[in-house]
Coordinates of C-alpha atoms and ligand atoms in Angstrom, one line a residue:
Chain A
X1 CA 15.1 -15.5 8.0
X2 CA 13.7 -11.7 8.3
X3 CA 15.5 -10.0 11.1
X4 CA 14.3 -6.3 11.8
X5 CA 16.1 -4.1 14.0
X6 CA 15.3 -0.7 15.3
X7 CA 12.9 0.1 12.8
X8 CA 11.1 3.4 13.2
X9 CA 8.8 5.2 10.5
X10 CA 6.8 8.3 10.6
X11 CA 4.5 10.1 8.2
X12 CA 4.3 13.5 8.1
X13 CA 0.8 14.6 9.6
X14 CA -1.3 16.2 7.4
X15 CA -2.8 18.9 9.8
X16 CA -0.1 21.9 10.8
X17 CA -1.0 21.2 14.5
X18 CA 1.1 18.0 14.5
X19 CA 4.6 17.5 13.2
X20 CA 4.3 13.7 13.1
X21 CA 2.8 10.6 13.9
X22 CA 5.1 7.7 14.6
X23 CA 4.0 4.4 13.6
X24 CA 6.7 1.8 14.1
X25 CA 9.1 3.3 17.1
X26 CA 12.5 0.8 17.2
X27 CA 10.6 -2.3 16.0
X28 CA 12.7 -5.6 16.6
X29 CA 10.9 -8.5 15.1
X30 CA 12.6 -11.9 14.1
X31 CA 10.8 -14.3 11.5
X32 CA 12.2 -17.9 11.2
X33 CA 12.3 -19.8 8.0
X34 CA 9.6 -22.1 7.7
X35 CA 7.2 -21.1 10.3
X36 CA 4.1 -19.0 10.6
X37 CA 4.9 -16.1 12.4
X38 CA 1.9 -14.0 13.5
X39 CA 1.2 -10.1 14.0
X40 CA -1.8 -9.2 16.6
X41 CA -2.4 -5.4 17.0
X42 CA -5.7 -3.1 17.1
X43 CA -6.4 -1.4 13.7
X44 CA -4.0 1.3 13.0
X45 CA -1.4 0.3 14.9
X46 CA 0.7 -0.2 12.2
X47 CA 0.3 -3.8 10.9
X48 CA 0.2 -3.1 7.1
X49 CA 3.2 -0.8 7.7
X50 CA 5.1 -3.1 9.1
X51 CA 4.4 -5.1 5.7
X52 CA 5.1 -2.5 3.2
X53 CA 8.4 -2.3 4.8
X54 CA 9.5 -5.6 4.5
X55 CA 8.4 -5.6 0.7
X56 CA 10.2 -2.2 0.2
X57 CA 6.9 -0.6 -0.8
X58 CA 7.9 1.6 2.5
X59 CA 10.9 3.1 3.2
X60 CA 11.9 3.4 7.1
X61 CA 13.7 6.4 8.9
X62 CA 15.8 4.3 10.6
X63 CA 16.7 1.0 11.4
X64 CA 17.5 -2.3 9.2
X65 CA 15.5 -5.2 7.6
X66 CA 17.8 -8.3 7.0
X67 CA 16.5 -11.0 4.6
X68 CA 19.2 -13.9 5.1
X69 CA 21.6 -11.3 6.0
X70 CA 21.4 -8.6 3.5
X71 CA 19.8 -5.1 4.0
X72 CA 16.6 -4.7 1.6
X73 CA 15.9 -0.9 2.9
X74 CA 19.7 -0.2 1.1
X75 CA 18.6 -1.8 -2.3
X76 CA 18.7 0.1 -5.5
X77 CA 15.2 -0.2 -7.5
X78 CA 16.1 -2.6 -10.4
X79 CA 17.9 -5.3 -6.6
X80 CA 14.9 -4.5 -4.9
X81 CA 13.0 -5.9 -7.7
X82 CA 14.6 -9.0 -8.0
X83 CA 14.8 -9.6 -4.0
X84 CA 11.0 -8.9 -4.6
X85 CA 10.5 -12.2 -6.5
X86 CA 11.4 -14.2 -3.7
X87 CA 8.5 -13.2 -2.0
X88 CA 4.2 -13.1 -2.3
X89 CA 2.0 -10.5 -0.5
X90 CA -1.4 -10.8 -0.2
X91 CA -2.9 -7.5 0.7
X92 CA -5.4 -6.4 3.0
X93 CA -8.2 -5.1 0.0
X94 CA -7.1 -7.9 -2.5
X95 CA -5.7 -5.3 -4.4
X96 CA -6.5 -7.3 -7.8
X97 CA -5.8 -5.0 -10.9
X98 CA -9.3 -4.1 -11.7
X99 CA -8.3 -3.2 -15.5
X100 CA -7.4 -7.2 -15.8
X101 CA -9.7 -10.1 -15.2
X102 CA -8.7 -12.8 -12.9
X103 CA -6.7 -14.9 -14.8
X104 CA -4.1 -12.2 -16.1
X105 CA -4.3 -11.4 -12.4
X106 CA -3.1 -14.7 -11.4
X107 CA -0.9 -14.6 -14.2
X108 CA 0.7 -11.2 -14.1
X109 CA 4.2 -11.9 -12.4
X110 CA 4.2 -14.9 -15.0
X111 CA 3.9 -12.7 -18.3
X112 CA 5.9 -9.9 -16.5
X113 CA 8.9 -12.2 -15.5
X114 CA 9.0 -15.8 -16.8
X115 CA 9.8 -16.9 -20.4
X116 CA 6.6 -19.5 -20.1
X117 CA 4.9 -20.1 -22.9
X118 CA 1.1 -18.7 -22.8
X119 CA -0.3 -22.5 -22.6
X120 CA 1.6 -23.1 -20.1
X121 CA 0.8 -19.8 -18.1
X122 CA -2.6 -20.4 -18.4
X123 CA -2.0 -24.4 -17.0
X124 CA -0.1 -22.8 -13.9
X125 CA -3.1 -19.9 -13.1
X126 CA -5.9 -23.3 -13.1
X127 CA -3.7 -25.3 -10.7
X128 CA -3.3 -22.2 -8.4
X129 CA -7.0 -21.4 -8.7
X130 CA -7.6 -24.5 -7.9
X131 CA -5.8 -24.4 -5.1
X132 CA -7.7 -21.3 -3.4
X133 CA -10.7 -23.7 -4.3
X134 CA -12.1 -21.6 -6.7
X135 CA -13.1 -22.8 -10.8
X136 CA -13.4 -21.9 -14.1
X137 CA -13.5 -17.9 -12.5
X138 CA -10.6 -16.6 -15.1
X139 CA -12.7 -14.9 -17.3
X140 CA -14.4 -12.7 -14.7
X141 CA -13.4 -9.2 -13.7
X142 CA -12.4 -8.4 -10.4
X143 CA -15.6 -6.1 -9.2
X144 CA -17.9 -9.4 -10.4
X145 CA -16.6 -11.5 -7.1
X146 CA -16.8 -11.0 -3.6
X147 CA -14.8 -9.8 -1.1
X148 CA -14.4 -13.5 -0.3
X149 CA -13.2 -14.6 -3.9
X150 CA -11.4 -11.7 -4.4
X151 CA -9.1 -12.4 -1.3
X152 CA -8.6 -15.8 -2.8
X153 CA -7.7 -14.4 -6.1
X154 CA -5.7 -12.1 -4.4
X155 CA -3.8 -15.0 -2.7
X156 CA -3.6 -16.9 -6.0
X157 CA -1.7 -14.2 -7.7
X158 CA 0.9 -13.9 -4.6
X159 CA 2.0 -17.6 -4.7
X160 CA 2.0 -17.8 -8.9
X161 CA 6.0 -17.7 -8.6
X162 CA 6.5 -20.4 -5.4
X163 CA 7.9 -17.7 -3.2
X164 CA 9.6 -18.6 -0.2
X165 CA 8.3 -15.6 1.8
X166 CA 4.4 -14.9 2.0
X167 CA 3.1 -12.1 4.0
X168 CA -0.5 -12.1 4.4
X169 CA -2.3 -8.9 5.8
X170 CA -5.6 -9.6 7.2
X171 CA -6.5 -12.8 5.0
X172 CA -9.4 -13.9 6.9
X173 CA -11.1 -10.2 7.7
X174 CA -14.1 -9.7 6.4
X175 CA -14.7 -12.8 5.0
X176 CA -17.7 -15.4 6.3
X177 CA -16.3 -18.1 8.7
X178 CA -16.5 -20.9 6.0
X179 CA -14.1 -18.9 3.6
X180 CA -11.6 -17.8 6.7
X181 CA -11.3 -21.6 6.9
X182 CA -10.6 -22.1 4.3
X183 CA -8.2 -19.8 4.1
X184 CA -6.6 -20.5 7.3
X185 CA -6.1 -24.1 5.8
X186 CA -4.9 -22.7 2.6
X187 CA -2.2 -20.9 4.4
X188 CA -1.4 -24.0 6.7
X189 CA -1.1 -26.6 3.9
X190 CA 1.1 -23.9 2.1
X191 CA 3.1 -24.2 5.1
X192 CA 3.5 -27.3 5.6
X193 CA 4.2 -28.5 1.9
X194 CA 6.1 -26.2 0.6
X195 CA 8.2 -25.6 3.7
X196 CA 7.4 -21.4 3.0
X197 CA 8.1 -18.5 5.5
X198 CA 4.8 -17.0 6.4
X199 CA 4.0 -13.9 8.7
X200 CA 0.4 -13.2 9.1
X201 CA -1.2 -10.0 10.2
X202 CA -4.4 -10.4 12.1
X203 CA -6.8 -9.1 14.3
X204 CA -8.6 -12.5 14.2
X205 CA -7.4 -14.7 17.2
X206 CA -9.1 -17.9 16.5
X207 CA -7.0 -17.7 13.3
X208 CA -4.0 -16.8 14.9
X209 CA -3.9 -19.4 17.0
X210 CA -5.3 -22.0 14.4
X211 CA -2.1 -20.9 12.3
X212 CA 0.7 -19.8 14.3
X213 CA 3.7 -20.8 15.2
X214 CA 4.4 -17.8 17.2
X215 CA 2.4 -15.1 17.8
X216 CA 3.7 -11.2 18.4
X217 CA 1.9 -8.6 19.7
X218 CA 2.5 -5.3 18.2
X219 CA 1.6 -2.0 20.0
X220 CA 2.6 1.3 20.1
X221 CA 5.4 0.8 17.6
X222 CA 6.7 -2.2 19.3
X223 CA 6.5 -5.8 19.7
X224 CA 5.7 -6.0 23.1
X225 CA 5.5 -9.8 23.5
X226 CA 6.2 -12.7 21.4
X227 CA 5.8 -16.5 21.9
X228 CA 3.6 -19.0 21.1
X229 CA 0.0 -19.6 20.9
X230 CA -0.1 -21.1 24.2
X231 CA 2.4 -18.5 25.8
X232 CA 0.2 -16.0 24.9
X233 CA -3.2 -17.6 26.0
X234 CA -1.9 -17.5 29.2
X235 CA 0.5 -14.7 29.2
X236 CA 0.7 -12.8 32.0
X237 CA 1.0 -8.9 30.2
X238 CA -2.4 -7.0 31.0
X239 CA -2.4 -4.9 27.3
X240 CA -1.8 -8.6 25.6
X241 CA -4.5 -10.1 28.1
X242 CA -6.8 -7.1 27.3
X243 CA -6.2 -7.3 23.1
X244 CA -7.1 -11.6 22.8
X245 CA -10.1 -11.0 25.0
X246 CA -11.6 -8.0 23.3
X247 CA -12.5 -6.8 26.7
X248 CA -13.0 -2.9 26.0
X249 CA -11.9 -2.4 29.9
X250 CA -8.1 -1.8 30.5
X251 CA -5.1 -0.6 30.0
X252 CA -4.8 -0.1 26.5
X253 CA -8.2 1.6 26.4
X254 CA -7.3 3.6 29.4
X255 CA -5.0 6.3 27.6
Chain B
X1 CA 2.5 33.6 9.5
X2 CA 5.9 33.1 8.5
X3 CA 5.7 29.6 9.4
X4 CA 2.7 28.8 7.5
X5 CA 3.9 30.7 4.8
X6 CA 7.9 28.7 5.0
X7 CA 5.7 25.7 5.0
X8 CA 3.8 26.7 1.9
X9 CA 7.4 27.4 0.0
X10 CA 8.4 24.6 1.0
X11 CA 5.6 21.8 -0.1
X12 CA 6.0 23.7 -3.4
X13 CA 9.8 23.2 -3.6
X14 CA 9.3 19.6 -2.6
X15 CA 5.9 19.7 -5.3
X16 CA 8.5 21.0 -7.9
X17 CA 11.4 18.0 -6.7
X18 CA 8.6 15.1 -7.0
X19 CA 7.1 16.5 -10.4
X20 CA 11.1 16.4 -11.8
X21 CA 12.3 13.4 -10.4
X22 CA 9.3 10.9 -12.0
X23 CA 9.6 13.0 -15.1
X24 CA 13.4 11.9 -15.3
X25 CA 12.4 8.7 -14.2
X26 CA 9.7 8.2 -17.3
X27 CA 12.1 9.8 -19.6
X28 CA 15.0 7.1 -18.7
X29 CA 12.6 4.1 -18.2
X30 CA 10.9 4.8 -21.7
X31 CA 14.0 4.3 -23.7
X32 CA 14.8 1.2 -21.9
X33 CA 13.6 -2.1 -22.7
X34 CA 10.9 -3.7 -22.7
X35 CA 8.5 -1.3 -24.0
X36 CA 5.3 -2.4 -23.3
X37 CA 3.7 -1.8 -27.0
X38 CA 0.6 -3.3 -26.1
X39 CA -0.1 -0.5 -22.9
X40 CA 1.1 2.1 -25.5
X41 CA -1.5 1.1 -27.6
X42 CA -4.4 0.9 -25.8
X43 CA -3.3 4.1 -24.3
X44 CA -3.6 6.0 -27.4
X45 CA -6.5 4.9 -28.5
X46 CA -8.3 5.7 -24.9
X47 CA -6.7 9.3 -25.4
X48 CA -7.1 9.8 -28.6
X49 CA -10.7 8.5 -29.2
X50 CA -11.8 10.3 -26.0
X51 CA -10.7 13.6 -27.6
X52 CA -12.0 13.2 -30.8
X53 CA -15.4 14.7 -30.6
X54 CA -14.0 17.2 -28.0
X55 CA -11.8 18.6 -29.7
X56 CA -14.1 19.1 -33.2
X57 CA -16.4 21.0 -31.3
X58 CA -13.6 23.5 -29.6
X59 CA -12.1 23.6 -33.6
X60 CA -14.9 24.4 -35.1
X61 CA -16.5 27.0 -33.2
X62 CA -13.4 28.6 -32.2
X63 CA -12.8 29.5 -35.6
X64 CA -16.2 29.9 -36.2
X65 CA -15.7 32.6 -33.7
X66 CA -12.5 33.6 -34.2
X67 CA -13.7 34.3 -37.9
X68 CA -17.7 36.8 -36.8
X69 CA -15.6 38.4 -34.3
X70 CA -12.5 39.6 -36.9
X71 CA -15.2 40.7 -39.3
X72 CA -17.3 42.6 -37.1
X73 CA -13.5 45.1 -36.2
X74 CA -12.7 44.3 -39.7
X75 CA -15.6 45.3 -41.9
X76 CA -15.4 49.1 -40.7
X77 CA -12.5 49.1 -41.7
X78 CA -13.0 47.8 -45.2
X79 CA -9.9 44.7 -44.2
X80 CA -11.8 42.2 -44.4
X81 CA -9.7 40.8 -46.8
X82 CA -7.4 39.3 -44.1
X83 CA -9.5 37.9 -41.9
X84 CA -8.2 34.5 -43.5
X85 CA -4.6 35.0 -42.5
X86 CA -5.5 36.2 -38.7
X87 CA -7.7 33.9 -38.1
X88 CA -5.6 30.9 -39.5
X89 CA -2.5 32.3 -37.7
X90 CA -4.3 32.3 -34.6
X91 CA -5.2 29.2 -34.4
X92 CA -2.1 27.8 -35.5
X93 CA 0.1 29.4 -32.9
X94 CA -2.3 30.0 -30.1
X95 CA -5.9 28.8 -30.0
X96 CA -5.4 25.4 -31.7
X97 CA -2.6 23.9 -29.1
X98 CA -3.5 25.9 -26.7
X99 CA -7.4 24.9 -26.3
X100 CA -6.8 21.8 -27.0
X101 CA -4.3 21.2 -24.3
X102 CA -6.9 22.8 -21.9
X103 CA -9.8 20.9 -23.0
X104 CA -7.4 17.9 -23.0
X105 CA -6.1 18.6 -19.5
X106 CA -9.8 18.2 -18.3
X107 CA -10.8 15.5 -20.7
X108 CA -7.7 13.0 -20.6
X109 CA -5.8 14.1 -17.3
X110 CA -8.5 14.1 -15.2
X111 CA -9.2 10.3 -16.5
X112 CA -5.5 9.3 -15.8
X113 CA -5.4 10.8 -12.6
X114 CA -9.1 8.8 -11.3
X115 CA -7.4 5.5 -12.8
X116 CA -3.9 6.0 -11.0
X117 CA -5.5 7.6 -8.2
X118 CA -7.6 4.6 -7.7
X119 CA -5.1 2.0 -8.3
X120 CA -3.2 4.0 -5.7
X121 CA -6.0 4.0 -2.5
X122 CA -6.8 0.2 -3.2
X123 CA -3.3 -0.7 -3.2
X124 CA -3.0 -1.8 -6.8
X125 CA 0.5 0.4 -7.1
X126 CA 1.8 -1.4 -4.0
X127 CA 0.3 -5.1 -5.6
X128 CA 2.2 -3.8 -8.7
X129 CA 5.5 -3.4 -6.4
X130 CA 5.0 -6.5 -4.4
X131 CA 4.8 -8.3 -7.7
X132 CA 8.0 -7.0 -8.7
X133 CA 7.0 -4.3 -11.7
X134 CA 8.1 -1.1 -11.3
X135 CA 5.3 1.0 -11.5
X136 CA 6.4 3.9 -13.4
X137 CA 7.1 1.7 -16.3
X138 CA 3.8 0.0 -16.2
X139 CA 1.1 2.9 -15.8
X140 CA 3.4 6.3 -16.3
X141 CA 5.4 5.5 -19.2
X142 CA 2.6 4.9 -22.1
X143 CA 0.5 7.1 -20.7
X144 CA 2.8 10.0 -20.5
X145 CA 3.9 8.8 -24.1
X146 CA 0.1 8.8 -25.4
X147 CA -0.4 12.1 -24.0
X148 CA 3.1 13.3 -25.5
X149 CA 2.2 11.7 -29.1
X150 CA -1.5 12.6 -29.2
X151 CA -1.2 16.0 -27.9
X152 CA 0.2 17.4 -31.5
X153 CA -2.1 14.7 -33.6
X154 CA -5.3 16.2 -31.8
X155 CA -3.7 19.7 -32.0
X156 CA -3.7 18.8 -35.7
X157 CA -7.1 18.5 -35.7
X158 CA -8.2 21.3 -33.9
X159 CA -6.0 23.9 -35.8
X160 CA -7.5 22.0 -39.4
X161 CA -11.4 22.6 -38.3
X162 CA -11.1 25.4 -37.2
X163 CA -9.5 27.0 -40.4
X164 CA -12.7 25.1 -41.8
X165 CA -15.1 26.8 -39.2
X166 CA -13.5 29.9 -40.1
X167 CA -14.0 29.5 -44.2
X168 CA -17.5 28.8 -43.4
X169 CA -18.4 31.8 -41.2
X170 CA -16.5 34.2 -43.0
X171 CA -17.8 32.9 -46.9
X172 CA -21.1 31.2 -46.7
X173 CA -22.3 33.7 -43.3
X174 CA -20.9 36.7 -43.9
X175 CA -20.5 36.1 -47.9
X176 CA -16.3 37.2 -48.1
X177 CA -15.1 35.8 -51.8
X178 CA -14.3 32.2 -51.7
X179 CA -11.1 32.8 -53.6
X180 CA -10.3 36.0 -51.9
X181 CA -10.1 34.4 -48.5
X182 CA -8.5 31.3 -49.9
X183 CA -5.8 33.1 -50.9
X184 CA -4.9 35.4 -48.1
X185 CA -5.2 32.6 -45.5
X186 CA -2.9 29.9 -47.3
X187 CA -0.6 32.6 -47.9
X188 CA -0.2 33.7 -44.6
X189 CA 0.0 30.8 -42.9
X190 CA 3.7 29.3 -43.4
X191 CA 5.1 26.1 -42.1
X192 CA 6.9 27.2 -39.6
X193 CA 3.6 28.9 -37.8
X194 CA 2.6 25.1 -38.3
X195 CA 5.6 23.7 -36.6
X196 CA 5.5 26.2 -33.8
X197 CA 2.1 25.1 -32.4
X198 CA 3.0 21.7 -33.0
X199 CA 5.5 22.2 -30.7
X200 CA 4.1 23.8 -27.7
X201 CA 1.6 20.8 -28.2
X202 CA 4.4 18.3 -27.7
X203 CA 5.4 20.0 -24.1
X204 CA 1.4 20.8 -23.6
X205 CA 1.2 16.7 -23.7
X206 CA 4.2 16.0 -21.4
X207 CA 2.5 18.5 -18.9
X208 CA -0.8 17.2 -19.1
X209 CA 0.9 13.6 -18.4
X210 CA 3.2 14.3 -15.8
X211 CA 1.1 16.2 -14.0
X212 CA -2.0 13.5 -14.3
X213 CA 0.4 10.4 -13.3
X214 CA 1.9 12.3 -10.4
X215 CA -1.7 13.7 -9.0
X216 CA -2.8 9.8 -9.6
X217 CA 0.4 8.0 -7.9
X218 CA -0.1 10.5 -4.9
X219 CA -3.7 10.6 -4.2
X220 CA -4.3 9.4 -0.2
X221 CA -7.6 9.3 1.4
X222 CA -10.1 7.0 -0.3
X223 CA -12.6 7.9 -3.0
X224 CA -12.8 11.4 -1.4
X225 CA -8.8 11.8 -2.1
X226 CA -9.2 10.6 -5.6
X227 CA -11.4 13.7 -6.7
X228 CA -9.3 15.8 -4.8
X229 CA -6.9 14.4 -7.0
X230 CA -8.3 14.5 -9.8
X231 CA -9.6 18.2 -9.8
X232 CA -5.7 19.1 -8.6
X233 CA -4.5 17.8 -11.7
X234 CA -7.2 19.6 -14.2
X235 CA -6.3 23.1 -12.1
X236 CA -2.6 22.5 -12.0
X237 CA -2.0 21.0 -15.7
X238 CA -4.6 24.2 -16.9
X239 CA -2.3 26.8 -14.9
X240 CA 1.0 25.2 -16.0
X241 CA 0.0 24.8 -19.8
X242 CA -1.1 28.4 -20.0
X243 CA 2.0 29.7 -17.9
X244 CA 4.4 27.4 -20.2
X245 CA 2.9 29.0 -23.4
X246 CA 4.2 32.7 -22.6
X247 CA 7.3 30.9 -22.6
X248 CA 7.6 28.4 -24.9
X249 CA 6.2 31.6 -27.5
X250 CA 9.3 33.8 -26.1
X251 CA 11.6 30.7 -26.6
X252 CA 10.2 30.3 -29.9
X253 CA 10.6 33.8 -30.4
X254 CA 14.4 34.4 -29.9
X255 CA 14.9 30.7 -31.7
X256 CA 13.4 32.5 -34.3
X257 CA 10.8 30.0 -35.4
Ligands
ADP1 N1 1.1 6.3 3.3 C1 0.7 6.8 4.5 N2 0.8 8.1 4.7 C2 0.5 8.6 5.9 N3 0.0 7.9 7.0 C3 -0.1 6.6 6.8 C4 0.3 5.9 5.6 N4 0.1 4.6 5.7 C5 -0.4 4.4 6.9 N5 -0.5 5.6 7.6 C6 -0.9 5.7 9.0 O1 -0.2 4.8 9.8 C7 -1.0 4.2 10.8 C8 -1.0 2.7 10.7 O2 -1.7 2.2 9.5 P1 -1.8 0.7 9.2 O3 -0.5 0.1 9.1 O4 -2.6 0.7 7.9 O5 -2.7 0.1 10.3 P2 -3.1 -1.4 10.5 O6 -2.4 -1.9 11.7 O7 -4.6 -1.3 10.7 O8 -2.8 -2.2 9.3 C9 -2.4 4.8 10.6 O9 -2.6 5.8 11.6 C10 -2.4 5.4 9.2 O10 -3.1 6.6 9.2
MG2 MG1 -3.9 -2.9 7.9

């Protein structure tokens, strides 16, 4: 389980006009084990933040992460790393190590931390590109796919290990419908099989409600309304009615 | 004013803090295993076979130069005897590490600082976290090593063609006895002159490095960010190295090398 509490981060602004720009202002957020929690919120609102922190990429000003009960934002480096392990990200650019072609990509944790021999490696990044639906793509470099391919890659790479925690940040954006499908399956068989944690940043809400177990709405730094899919199809908050209609009328438009 | 000027001490203090603290960090993390032999590797040959051609050229008509410009002063004099000895001792105290180091700074650093920088705006350095490698060991170490190992190789180089370049303007253009200059130029030239621009090289390479990773790992702001980055790290590596060697030649100096 991921509890966050009070979590607030601000980056310094890079104009000397502002002093700062808070992105995440007291955040409470609590993700079960075993369900698909997921993150609405307009771009820039702090989605990816919110993501970073939780894999310790970011560091917060204030406030606590808990995974099952111990604080990742107080780990040292070399703790961090191993609590790291536990866990697969799939980032919002697919992020795939353009110097490496897919199959070390798929492979990297792997080499970098297992003791498996190179057959076997190489046995583990088929059945896991296989599993995306792609073959027989290991040999390519990263720029020779699409964005499509390269989320699945991307996605590939972040469940290599079987971790018990994946965070997906915008998997089906910018990717034709057929391939967000497919994705949106990929993520539920995930769930459903291997019993894993997933929280899921979208702006997409056919997916989210396709996928989710619970959906939260974050806005202005907050979460300011979590529940399920149908809770929030007929919720009752004008920002979180405004947001899953795309109306460009109302209140969160209107300051 | 003053506030724009406290700011301004103050992004440098912190510039300073950042630069210090990942060069402690690459020095601790490259003498712990596992050293990644294979990155170390590839890294020196991308460095060094980069630099190759570059730095013939800047060896061999620097002391091409270094040689016409000695005689012209020289011949009026009737001293152009020891044009061998101050153009050798030249380049191997100051124009052999020092050019290459510049030349370097724009040639390797700037390459270092596109490829980290990039990693850095697509999110490659926070793929490498999520996967649980510390990034500092995977893309700083070897190439802050490369640059550390290569720097005094290349410097090498430099300092050998251009005592060449300078035995072929002085003899064959400007027809000085073969033997004559031979002689005066070996014997001036001692070790020691040898070891002293080899080791301005070594820190040349660890600024060059440093400075390249750090500009990379810090870059923000898309492709437009990454050439801001990358000409920050040519300018800054270029200013440091040539502010180090007025140092680094006192140090040297009162170590009496
Ligand atoms: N490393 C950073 N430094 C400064 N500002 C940042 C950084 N990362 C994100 N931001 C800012 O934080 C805000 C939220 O960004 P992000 O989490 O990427 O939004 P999204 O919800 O679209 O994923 C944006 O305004 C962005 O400019
Ligand atoms: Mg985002």
């Amino acid at each position: 389980m991921i509890t966050i509490r009070n979590l607030t981060k601000s980056f310094a602004c890079s104009t000397l006009t502002c002093d700062s720009n808070r992105v995440l202002d007291n955040l409470d957020l609590v993700v079960p084990d075993g369900q698909a929690t997921v993150i609405i919120g307009r771009s820039g609102c702090g989605k990816s933040v919110l993501l970073k922190h939780i894999m310790g990429i970011l560091k917060p000003d204030s406030g606590e992460i808990l995974i099952d009960g111990h604080d990742i934002t107080k780990l040292k480096a070399s703790e961090l790393n191993q609590e790291r392990k536990r866990f697969g990200m799939l980032f919002q650019g697919a992020a795939l190590f353009d110097s490496l072609t897919v199959g070390e990509n798929v492979g990297f944790s792997l080499r970098e931390h297992s003791n498996l021999s190179e057959g076997e490696i190489e046995e583990i990044v088929r059945e896991k590109l296989e599993l995306v639906g792609l073959g027989d793509v290991e040999d390519l470099r990263p720029a020779e796919l699409s964005g499509g391919m390269k989320k699945r890659v991307a996605l590939a790479r972040a469940i290599a290990m079987d971790p018990e925690i994946v965070l997906y940040d915008e998997p089906t954006t910018g990717v034709d419908p057929i391939t967000a499908d497919i994705i949106n399956s990929l993520i539920l068989s995930l769930q459903e099989r291997l019993k894993v944690t997933s929280l899921i940043v979208t702006h997409d809400m056919q997916s989210a409600y396709k996928i989710a177990d619970r959906i939260a709405m974050l806005y202005k730094g907050r979460i300011i309304e979590i529940g399920s899919g149908e809770e929030i199809r007929n919720t009752a908050n004008p920002i979180v009615r405004q947001f899953i209609s795309g109306a460009s009328q109302g209140p969160i438009t209107e300051n | 004013m003053l506030q724009i000027l406290g700011r301004r001490t103050v992004s440098a203090l912190t510039y300073l803090g950042e630069i210090s603290i990942l060069f402690a960090q690459t020095l601790s993390l490259a003498l712990r295993p596992p050293w990644r032999g294979k990155n170390l590797l590839s890294e020196m040959v991308n460095v060094g076979l980069l630099s190759l051609p570059v730095v013939i050229i800047t060896g061999a008509f620097t002391g091409m130069v270094l040689a016409l410009q000695s005689y012209y002063v020289l011949h009026k004099m009737t001293l152009e005897t020891v044009i061998g000895g101050l153009v050798n001792l030249s380049l191997a105290k100051e124009l052999g590490p020092v050019l290459t180091a510049l030349m370097l700074a724009g040639r390797v650093g700037a390459a270092i600082t596109a490829q980290v920088g990039t990693m850095k705006v697509t999110e490659q350095i926070d793929a490498l976290q999520s996967l649980a490698v510390n990034p500092v060991k995977y893309l700083v170490v070897p190439r802050f090593l490369a640059c550390l190992i290569l720097l005094p190789i290349l410097t090498i180089y430099t300092v050998f063609i251009g005592m060449l370049g300078g035995y072929i303007a002085s003899v064959k253009m400007m027809g000085i006895n073969a033997t004559f200059y031979l002689s005066i130029a070996l014997e001036r030239v001692a070790p020691h002159d040898i070891l002293n621009g080899l080791i301005k090289a070594l820190f040349f390479g660890m600024i060059i490095g440093i400075i390249a990773c750090h500009k990379g790992l810090t870059a923000r702001g898309g492709a437009e960010g990454v050439g801001r980055a990358t000409t920050g790290s040519v300018v800054t590596s270029c200013i440091l190295i040539l502010i180090a060697n007025f140092f680094i030649t006192i140090a040297l100096e009162i170590v009496n090398l």
